[in-house]
Structures are given as structure tokens and as C-alpha cells.
Short mmCIF file of C-alpha atoms and ligand atoms in Angstrom, two decimals:
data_model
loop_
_atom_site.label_atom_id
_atom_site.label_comp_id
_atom_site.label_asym_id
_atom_site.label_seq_id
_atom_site.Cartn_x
_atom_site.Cartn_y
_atom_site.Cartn_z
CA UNK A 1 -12.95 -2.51 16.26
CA UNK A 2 -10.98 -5.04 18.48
CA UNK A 3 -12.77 -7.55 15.97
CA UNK A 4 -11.16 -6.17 13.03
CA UNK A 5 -7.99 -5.46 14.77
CA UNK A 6 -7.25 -9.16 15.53
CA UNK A 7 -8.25 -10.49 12.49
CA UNK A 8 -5.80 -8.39 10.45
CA UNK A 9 -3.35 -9.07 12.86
CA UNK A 10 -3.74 -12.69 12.67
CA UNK A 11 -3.81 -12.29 8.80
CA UNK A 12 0.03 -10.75 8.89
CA UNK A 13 1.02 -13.74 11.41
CA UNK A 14 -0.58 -16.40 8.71
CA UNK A 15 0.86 -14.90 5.80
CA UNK A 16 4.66 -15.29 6.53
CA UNK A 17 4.05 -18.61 7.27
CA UNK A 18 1.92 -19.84 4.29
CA UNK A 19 4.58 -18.84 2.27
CA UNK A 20 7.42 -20.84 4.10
CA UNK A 21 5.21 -23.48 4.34
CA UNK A 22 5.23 -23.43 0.83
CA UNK A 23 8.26 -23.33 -0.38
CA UNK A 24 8.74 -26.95 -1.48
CA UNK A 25 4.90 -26.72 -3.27
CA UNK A 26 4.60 -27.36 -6.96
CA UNK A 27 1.48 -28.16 -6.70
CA UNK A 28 -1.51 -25.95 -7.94
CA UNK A 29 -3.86 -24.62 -5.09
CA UNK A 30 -6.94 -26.30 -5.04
CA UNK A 31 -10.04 -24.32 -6.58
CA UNK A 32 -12.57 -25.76 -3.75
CA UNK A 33 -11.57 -27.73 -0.76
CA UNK A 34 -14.62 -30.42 0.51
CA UNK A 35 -14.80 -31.47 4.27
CA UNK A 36 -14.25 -35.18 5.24
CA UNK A 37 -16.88 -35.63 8.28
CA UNK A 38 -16.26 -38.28 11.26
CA UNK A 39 -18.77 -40.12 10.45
CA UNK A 40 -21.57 -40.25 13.28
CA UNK A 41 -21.70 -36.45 12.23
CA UNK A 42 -23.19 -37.04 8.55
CA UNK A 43 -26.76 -36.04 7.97
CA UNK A 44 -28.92 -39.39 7.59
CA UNK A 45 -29.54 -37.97 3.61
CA UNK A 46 -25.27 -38.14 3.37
CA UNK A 47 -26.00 -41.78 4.66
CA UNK A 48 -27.98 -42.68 2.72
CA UNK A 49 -26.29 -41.26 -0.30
CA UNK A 50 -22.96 -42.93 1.21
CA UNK A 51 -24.76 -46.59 1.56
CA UNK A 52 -26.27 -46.41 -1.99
CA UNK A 53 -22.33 -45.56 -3.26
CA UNK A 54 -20.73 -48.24 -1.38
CA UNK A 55 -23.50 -50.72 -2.68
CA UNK A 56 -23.02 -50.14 -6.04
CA UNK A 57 -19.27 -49.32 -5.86
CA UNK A 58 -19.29 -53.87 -4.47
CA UNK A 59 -21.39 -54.47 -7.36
CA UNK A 60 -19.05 -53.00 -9.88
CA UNK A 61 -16.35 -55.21 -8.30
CA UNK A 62 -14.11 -51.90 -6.55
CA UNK A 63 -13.84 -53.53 -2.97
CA UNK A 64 -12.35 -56.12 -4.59
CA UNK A 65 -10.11 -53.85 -7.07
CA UNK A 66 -8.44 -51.85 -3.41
CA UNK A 67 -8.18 -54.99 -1.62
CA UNK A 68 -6.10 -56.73 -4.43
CA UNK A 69 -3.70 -53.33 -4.81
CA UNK A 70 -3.43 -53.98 -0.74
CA UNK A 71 -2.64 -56.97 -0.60
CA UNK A 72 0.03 -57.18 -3.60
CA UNK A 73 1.75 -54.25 -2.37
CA UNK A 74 1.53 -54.97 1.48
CA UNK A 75 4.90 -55.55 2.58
CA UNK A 76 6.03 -52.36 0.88
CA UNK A 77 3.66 -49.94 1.95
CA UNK A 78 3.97 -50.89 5.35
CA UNK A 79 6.88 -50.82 7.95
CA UNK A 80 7.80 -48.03 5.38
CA UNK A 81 8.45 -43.91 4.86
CA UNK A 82 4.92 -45.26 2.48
CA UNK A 83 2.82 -45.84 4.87
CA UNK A 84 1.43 -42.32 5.02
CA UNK A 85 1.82 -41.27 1.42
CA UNK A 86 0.45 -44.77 -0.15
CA UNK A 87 -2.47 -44.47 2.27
CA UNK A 88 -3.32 -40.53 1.70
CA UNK A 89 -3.08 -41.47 -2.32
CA UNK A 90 -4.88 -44.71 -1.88
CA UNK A 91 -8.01 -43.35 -0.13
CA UNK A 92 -7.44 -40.30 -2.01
CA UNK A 93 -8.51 -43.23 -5.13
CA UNK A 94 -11.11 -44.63 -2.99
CA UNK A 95 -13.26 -40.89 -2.99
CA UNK A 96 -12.33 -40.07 -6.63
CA UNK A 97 -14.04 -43.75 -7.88
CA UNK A 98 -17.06 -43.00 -5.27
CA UNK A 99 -17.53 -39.69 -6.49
CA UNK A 100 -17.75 -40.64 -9.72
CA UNK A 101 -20.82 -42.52 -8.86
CA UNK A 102 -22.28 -39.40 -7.05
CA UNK A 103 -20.42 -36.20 -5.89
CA UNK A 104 -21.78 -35.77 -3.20
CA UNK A 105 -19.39 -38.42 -1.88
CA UNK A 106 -17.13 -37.59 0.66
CA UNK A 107 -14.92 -40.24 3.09
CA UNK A 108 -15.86 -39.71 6.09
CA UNK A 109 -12.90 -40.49 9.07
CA UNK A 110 -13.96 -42.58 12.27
CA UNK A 111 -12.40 -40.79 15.51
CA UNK A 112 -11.46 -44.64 17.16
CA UNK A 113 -10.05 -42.38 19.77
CA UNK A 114 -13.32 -41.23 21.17
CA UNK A 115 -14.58 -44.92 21.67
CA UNK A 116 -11.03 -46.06 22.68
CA UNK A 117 -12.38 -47.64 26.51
CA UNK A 118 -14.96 -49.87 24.87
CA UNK A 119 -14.77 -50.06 21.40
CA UNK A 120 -17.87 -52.63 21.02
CA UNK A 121 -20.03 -49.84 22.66
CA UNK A 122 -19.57 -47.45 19.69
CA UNK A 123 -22.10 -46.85 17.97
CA UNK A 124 -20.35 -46.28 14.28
CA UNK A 125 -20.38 -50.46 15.14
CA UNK A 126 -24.22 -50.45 15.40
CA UNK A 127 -26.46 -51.72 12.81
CA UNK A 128 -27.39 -47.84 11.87
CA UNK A 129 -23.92 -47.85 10.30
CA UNK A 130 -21.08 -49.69 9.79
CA UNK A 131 -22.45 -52.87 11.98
CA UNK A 132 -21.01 -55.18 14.68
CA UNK A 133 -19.29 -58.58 14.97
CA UNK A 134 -19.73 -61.28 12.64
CA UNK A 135 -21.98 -63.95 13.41
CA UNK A 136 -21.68 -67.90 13.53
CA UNK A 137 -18.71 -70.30 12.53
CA UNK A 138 -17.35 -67.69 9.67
CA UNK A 139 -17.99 -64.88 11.11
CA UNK A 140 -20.44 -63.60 8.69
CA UNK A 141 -21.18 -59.82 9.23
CA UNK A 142 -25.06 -59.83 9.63
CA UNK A 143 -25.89 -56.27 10.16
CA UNK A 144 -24.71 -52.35 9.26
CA UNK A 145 -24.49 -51.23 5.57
CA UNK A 146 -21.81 -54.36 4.38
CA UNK A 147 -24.83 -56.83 6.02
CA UNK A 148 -24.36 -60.16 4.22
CA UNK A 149 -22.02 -59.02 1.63
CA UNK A 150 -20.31 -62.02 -0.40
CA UNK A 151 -16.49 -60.89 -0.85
CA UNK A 152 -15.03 -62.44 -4.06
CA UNK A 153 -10.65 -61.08 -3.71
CA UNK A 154 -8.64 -62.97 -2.80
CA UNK A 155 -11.35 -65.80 -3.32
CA UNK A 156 -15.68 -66.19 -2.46
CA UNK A 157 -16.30 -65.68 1.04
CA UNK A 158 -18.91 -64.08 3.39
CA UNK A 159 -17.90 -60.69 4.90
CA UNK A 160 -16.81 -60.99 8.14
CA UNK A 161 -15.38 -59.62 11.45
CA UNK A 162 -14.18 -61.67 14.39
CA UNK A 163 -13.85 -59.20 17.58
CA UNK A 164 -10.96 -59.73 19.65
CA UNK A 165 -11.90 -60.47 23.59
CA UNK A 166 -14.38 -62.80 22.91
CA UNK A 167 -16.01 -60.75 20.58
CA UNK A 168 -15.58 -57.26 23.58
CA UNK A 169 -12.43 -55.61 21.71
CA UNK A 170 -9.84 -54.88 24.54
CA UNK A 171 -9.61 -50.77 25.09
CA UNK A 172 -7.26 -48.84 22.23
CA UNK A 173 -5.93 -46.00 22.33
CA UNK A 174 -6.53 -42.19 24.33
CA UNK A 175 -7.10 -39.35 22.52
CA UNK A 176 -4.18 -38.41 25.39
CA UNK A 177 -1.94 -40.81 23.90
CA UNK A 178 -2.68 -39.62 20.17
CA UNK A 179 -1.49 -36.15 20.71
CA UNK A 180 1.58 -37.54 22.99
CA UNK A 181 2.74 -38.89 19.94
CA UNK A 182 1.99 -36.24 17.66
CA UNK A 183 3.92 -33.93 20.20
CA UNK A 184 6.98 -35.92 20.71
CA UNK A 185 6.98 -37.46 17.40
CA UNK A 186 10.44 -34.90 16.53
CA UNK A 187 11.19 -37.59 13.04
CA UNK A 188 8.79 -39.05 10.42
CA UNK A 189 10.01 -42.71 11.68
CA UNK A 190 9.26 -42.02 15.26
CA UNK A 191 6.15 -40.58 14.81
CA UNK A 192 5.11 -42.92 11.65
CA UNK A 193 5.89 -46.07 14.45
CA UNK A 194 4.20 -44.93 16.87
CA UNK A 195 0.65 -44.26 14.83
CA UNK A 196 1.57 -47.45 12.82
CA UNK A 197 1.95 -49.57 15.63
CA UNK A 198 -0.59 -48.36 18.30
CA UNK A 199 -4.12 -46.94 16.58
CA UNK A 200 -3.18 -48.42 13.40
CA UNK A 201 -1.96 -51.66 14.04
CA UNK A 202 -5.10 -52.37 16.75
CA UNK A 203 -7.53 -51.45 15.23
CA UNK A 204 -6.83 -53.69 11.90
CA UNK A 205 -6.05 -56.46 14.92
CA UNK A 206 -8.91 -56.01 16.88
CA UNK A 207 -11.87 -55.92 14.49
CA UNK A 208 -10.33 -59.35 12.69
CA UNK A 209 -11.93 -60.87 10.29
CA UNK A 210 -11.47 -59.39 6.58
CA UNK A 211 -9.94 -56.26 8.38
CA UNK A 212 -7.41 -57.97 9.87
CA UNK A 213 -6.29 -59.33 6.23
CA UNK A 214 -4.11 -58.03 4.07
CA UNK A 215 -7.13 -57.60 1.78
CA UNK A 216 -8.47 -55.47 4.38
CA UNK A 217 -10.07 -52.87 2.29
CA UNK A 218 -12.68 -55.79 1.92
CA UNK A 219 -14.18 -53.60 4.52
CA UNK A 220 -15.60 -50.16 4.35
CA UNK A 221 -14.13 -49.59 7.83
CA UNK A 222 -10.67 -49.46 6.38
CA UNK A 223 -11.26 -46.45 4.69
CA UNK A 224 -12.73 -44.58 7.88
CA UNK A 225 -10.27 -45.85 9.77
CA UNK A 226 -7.22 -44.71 7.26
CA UNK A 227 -9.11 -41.09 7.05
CA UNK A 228 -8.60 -41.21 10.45
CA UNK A 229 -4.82 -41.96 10.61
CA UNK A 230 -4.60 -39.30 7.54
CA UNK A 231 -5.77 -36.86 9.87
CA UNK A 232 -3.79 -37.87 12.42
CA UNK A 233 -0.69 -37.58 10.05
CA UNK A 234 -1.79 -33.59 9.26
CA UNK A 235 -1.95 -32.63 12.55
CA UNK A 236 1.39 -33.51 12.96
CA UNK A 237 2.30 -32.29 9.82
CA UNK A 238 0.83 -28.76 11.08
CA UNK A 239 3.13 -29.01 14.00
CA UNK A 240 6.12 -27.86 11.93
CA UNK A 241 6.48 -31.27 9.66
CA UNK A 242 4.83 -30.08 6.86
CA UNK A 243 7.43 -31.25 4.65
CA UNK A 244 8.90 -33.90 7.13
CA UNK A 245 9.56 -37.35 5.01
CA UNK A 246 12.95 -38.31 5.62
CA UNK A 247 12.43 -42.13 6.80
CA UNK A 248 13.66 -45.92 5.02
CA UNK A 249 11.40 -46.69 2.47
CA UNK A 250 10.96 -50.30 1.52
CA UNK A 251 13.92 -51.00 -0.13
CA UNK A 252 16.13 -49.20 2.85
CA UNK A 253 17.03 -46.18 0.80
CA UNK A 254 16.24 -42.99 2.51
CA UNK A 255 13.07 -41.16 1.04
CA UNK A 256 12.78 -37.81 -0.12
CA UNK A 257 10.27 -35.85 -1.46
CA UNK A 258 11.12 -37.36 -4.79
CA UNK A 259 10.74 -40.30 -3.77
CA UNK A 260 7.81 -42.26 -5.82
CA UNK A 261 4.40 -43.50 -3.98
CA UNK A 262 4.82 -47.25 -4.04
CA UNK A 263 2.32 -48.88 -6.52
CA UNK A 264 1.40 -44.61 -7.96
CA UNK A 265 4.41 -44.13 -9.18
CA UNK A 266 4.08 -40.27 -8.37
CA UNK A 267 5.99 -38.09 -6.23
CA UNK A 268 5.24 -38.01 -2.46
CA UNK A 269 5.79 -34.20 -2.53
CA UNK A 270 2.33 -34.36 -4.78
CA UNK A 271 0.54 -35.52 -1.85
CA UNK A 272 2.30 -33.81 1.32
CA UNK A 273 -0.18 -30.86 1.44
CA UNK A 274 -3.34 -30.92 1.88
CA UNK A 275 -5.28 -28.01 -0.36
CA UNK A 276 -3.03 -28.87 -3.16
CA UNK A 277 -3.07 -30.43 -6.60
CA UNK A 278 -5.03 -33.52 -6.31
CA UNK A 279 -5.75 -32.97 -2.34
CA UNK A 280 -8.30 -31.41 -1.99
CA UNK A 281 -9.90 -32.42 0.93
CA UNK A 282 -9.87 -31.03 4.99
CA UNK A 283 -10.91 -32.71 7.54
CA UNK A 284 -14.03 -31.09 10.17
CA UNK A 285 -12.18 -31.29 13.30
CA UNK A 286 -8.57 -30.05 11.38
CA UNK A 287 -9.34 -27.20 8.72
CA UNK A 288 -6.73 -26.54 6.62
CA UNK A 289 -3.99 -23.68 8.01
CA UNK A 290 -0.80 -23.12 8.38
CA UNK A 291 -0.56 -24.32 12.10
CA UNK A 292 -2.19 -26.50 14.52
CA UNK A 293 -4.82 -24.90 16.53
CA UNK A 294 -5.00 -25.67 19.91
CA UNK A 295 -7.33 -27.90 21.33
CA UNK A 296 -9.85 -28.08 23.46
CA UNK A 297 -7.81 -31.03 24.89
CA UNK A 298 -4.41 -28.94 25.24
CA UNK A 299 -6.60 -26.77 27.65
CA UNK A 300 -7.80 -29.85 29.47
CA UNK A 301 -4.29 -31.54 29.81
CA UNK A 302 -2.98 -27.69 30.98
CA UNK A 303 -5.62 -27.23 33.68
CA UNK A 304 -5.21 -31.08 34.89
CA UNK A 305 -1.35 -32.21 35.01
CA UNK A 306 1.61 -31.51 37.03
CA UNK A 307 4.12 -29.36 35.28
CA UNK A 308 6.78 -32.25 34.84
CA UNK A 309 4.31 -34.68 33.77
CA UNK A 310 3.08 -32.48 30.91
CA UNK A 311 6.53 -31.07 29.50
CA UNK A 312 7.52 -34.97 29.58
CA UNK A 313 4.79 -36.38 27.58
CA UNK A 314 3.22 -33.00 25.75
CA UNK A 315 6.49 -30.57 25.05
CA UNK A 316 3.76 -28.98 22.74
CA UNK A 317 1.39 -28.15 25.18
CA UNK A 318 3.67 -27.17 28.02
CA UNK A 319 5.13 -24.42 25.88
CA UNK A 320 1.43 -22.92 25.48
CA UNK A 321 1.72 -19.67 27.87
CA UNK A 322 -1.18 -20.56 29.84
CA UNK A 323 0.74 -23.46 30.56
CA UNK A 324 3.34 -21.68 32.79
CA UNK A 325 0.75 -19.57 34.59
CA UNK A 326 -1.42 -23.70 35.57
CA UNK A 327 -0.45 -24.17 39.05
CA UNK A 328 0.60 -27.81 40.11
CA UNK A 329 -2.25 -29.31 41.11
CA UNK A 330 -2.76 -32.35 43.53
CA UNK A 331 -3.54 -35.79 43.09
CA UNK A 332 -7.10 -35.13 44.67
CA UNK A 333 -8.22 -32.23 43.13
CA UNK A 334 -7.82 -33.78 39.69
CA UNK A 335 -10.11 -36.99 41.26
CA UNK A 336 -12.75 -34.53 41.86
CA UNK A 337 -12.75 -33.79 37.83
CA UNK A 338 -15.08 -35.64 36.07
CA UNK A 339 -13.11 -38.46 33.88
CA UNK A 340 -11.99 -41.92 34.72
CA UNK A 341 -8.36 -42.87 34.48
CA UNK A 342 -6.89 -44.41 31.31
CA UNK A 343 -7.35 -48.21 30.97
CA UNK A 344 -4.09 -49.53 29.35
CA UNK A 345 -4.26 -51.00 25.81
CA UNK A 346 -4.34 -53.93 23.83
CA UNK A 347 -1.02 -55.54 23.07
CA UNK A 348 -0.37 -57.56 20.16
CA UNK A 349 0.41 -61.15 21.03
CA UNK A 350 4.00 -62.06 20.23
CA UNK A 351 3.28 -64.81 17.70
CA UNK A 352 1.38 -62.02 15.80
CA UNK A 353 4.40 -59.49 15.50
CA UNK A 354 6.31 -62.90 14.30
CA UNK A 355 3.96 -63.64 11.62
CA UNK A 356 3.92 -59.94 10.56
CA UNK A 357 7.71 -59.97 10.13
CA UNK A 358 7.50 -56.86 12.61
CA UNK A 359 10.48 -55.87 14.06
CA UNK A 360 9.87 -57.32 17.93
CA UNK A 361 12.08 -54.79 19.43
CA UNK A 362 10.51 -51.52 17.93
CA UNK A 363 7.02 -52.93 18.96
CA UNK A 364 8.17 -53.68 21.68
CA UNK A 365 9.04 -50.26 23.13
CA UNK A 366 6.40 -48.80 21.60
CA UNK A 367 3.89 -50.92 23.53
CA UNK A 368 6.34 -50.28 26.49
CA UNK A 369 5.53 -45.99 25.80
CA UNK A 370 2.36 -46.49 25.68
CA UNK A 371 2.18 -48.56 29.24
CA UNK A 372 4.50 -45.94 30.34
CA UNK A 373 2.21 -43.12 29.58
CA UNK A 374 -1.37 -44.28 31.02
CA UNK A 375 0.93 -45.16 33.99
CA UNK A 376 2.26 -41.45 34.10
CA UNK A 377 -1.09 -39.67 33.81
CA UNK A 378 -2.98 -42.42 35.74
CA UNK A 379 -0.75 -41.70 38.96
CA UNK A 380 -0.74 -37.60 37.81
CA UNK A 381 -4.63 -38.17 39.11
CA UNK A 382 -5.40 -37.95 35.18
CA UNK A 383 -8.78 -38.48 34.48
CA UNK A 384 -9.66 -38.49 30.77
CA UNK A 385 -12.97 -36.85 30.17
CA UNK A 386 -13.26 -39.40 26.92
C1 LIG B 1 -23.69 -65.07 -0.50
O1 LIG B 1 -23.30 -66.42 -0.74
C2 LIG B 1 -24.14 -67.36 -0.10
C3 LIG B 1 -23.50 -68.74 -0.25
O2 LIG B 1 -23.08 -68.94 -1.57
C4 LIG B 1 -25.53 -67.27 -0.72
O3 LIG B 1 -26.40 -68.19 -0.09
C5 LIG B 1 -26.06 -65.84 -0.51
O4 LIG B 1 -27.31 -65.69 -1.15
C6 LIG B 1 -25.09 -64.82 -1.07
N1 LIG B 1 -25.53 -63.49 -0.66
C7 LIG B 1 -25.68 -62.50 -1.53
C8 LIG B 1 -26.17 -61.20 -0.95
O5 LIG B 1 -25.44 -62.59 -2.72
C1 LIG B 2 -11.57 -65.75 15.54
O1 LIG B 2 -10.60 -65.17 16.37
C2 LIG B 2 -10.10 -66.06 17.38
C3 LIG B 2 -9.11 -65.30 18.23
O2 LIG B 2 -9.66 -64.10 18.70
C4 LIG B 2 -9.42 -67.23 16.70
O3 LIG B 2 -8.97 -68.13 17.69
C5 LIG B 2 -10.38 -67.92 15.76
O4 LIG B 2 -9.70 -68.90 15.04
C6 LIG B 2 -10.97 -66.92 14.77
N1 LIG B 2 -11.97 -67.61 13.95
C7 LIG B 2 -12.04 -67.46 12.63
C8 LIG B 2 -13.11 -68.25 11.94
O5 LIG B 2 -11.29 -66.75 12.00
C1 LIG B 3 19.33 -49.70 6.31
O1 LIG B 3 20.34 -48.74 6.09
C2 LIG B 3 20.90 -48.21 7.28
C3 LIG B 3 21.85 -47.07 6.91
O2 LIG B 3 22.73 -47.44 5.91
C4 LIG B 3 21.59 -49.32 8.05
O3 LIG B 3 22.12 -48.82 9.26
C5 LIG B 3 20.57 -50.42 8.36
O4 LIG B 3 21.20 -51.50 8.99
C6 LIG B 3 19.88 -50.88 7.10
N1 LIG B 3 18.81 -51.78 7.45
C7 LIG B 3 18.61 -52.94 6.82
C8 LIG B 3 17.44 -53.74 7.28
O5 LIG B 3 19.33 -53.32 5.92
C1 LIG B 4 -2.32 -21.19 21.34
O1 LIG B 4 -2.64 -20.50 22.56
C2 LIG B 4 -1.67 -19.57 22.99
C3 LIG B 4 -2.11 -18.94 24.31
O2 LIG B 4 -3.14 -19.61 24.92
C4 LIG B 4 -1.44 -18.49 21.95
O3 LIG B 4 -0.41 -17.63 22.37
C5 LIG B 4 -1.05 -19.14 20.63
O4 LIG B 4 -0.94 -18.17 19.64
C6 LIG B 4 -2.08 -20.17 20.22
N1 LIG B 4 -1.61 -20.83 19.02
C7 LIG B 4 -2.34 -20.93 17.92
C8 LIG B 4 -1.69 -21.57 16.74
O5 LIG B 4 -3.49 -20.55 17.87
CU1 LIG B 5 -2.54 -50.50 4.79
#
């Protein structure tokens, strides 16, 4: 009975809010949604199935075909309101062409943020998967499922990856940090800089090699690793920015749901919601709703931080109720939780932002945040369970 009570009183809270959340949808519902999986979670048959697409998708020449598209339209899908958008549509393209080949295809995303204190160590970078660093004076990729793969855009070369830190990778980013962002990200360009910049930006850096190209779709780890930042993107978007856009597009005019997909030539608003028209995929760890759920993390930061220290860096999470009832807890108890404190990230060396016509400032402070924060919950007695 109290079963049956709370679902149909959950079902009158979701149904208001569907509707407002679709108000600006012209968009069909989708007849069948299919689940994007992080990827050490696939069944060795999906694996296999995945390996056998990706083989034959090189063959037919379609690493190449994404990496050109890329590359041409790099500087305008980047720095940009288009950096979400292009990327949902152009992985979007990515699963259509693979499941053409078989589908049973789904991308799967990589959660970086799990392996964020030693990246090397994860095992997606094992030879059972995606493989490790590249190997002598090119770099050549000798293991995983792109093992000795010949590249041929922008010109013949071996695939490769050149780790940062001596072939190590420096720590990235805290699943901490992640939803930090995605709860004070209150505007598409503060939030879109701050994913762009941190996970995005060092993760592309960090791998180097063909990744860390402009033609970096050469590898398959792009598209786990833009799943990823889609999913990142729709959690925010299920914190009440939905339909949040507004942000300079390429040519400094201000975008709007009207706005056109840079190289697509279709309206963003086709691709804002997921479960609609051509979207038609969820992610395992986000199903689609109308709201974010909470996490098992929210509980985690609730139960460890001081009250200041979480409504500064999670105004989300302090508003929770349970959050009023945590008591302030000390310095030591939270060292007797299991966890180690947050190692700070990898910064992008100066001449790099130069060369990537970055604006230095805006990188800048966002580095400067994200020292900021792991200095915050590191002297809150934070330690992150990851
Ligand atoms: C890749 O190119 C190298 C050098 O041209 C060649 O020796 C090798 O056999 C090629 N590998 C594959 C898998 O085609
Ligand atoms: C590999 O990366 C290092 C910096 O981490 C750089 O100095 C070196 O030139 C790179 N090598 C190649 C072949 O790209
Ligand atoms: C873009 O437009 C805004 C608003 O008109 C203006 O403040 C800004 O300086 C422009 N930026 C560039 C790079 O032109
Ligand atoms: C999150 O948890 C709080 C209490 O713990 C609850 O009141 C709220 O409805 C939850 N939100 C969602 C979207 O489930
Ligand atoms: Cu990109």
C-alpha cells in the first residue's frame, strides 16, 4: 500500500514537470530509448561485437571521415555555445554509422572521473580494451582494440598516444569537482568553460598523441570520452537547464535555440533533449527524467563537509533537507573515513593555451577554481572515497 501510494504520488510530481520541461519540444518522442554503458560495464559478447564494428568501421575509411569533419570545423566548434550541441550531434553520427554495421552498437561513455588520481592505472587503458601508451620513437599504439592501426587523415601514420608525465598522466579531475561545476554552473558559458577547460581539455592533453590533434577522433577514445562530457552536459541540463543555450557562438552572435549546429546545419533545439527526435539514447548511470536524482555522492559530500564548505562549492546539495539536519563535523572525524584527499590537477602549460588561441585569462581562473576547490575540501578533512 505505501508502495503504491508513493509511486502515484511521485507520478503527479513528474507529470507537471515533463510538461514544462517540454514546452520548447518539437521534437517527436522517441519510440525506444537504448542505454549508452561506461564501458568497463559491457558484457565481453558487447566487446566483442564493439571491436569487430570499430574494425571494420577503419577499414571502410570512417575514422578518417570524423577526424577530417573535426579538424575542418575545429575552431568553430570549440571555445563556442557548439561545443555541446556539435559534439551530442557528432557522436550522435558516430552510433548511427556503427549501427548500421550491427545494431547492437551502442557508444559506450568512459567515467575519466573514477580513474581521475592515476589515470595510467585504469584499466579501460589496458590491453583488454582501449590499450595504453604508444610505444617507441612515434609513439605507435601497440596494444588494446586500435593495436597497430595505420591512420591515413590528415596523412599515413601509425596510431599513436604519447602520455603526458613521462608516459604516468598527471591526476584529472574529482568526481567532487564534476558536480561542483554542474552545481554552480548558473549560465551555459560558465558551466560549458568549466567542463571544456578542465575534463575536456585534459584529457585530449594528457593522452597526446592522435588525441591530442585536432584529428582526434583518429582515436576510438574520443568518442568515450565525448559520451562522457555528453553526460556530463545532461546532468546539468536536468538541474533546471534543460533548455539553457544562451552563450557566443563562433561568430560572437548570441545563440538561441535556433541557432544552427555548426557543420549540421540543424537546429540545436533538435538535439537539447534527450528521448527526442533523433536522441534517442540515455545514459546507465543518468536515465532519462525530468530531474536529477540525487546521488550517492550528494549523500557522501552531506555526511562529510562543513556546512559553509558545502553551500560554497555544492548550492545543490546543501539545499537537500538532509543537508540541514548533517551536523558540522570535525577535521578528524572525516580522517577516520575511508578516502584520501584530492590530489590537485594537471594544468595546461602556458605555451599550450597560446598555441590553442585560448583565452589565457578564462583558463586561467578556471585552473585557479579548480586549485581553489581541492584546497577547500582538502583542509574540510575531505577524503574522496574515489
Ligand atoms: C602500417 O604501416 C606500416 C609501415 O608502412 C606497415 O609495415 C604495417 O604493416 C602497416 N600495418 C597494418 C596493420 O596495415
Ligand atoms: C611526446 O610528448 C612530449 C611531451 O610530453 C614531447 O616533448 C615529445 O615531443 C612528444 N613526442 C612525439 C613524437 O610527439
Ligand atoms: C562579443 O560581443 C560582446 C557583446 O556585444 C562584446 O562585449 C564582446 O567584446 C565581443 N567579443 C569579441 C571577441 O568580439
Ligand atoms: C532528493 O532528496 C531529498 C531528501 O533527501 C528529497 O526531498 C528530494 O525530493 C530528492 N530529489 C529528487 C529529485 O529525488
Ligand atoms: Cu571536439
Amino acid at each position: 500500500m505505501r508502495l503504491i501510494f508513493s509511486f502515484l504520488a511521485a507520478a503527479a510530481i513528474a507529470l507537471p514537470a515533463l510538461s514544462v520541461a517540454n514546452a520548447q519540444q518539437t521534437q517527436p518522442a522517441c519510440s525506444s530509448i537504448y542505454t549508452r554503458p561506461e564501458i568497463l560495464s559491457m558484457s565481453a559478447s558487447q566487446w566483442t561485437l564493439t571491436k569487430s564494428v570499430l574494425s571494420a568501421m577503419h577499414r571502410d575509411g570512417w575514422f578518417a571521415w570524423f577526424a577530417q569533419i573535426h579538424d575542418s570545423w575545429f575552431g568553430k566548434i570549440h571555445s563556442s555555445s557548439q561545443f555541446f550541441p556539435f559534439h551530442r550531434r557528432f557522436i550522435y553520427d558516430w552510433e548511427r554509422v556503427a549501427r548500421g554495421y550491427n545494431g547492437a552498437y551502442v557508444q559506450p561513455y568512459w567515467d575519466e572521473t573514477r580513474d581521475y588520481r592515476t589515470p595510467a592505472l585504469s584499466q579501460v587503458l589496458t590491453s583488454s580494451w582501449v590499450g595504453g601508451n604508444g610505444q617507441g620513437s612515434n609513439f605507435c599504439v601497440q596494444d588494446g582494440n586500435q593495436a597497430g592501426w595505420n591512420m591515413t587523415y590528415p596523412s599515413d601514420h601509425c596510431f599513436s598516444r604519447n602520455f603526458t608525465n613521462n608516459g604516468n598522466l598527471a591526476p584529472w579531475y574529482s568526481p567532487e569537482y564534476l558536480q561542483s561545476i554542474i552545481e554552480r554552473g548558473d549560465s551555459m558559458t560558465t558551466f560549458r568553460f568549466h567542463v571544456e577547460l578542465t575534463l575536456h581539455g585534459v584529457v585530449h592533453f594528457n593522452m597526446g598523441g592522435d588525441l591530442f590533434q585536432n584529428y582526434s577522433p583518429n582515436d576510438w577514445i574520443f568518442m568515450l570520452h565525448h559520451a562522457n562530457i555528453d553526460r556530463l552536459w545532461w546532468q546539468w541540463q536536468m538541474n533546471n537547464h534543460m533548455w539553457t543555450i544562451e552563450d557566443r557562438n563562433f561568430d560572437n552572435t548570441t545563440t538561441t535555440l535556433s541557432t544552427n549546429i555548426a557543420y549540421y546545419n540543424e537546429p540545436i533545439s533538435t538535439v537539447m533533449q534527450l528521448g527526442y527526435g533523433s536522441m534517442c539514447h540515455q545514459y546507465a548511470s543518468d536515465p532519462i527524467r525530468p530531474q536529477a536524482h540525487n546521488s550517492t555522492l550528494q549523500n557522501t559530500l552531506i555526511n562529510s563537509l562543513p556546512n559553509d564548505v558545502l553551500s560554497t562549492w555544492f548550492p545543490i546539495t546543501a539545499k537537500l533537507p538532509a543537508a540541514a539536519a548533517a551536523p558540522n563535523i570535525t577535521p578528524d572525524i572525516a580522517a577516520s573515513r575511508p578516502g584520501k584527499p584530492i590530489p590537485y590537477p594537471t594544468q595546461f602549460p602556458q605555451d599550450w593555451v597560446k598555441t590553442r588561441s585560448r583565452d589565457p585569462t578564462t583558463v586561467n581562473s578556471i585552473e585557479k577554481d579548480a586549485r581553489d576547490f581541492v584546497t577547500a575540501m582538502n583542509n574540510a578533512g575531505y577524503k574522496s572515497p574515489g
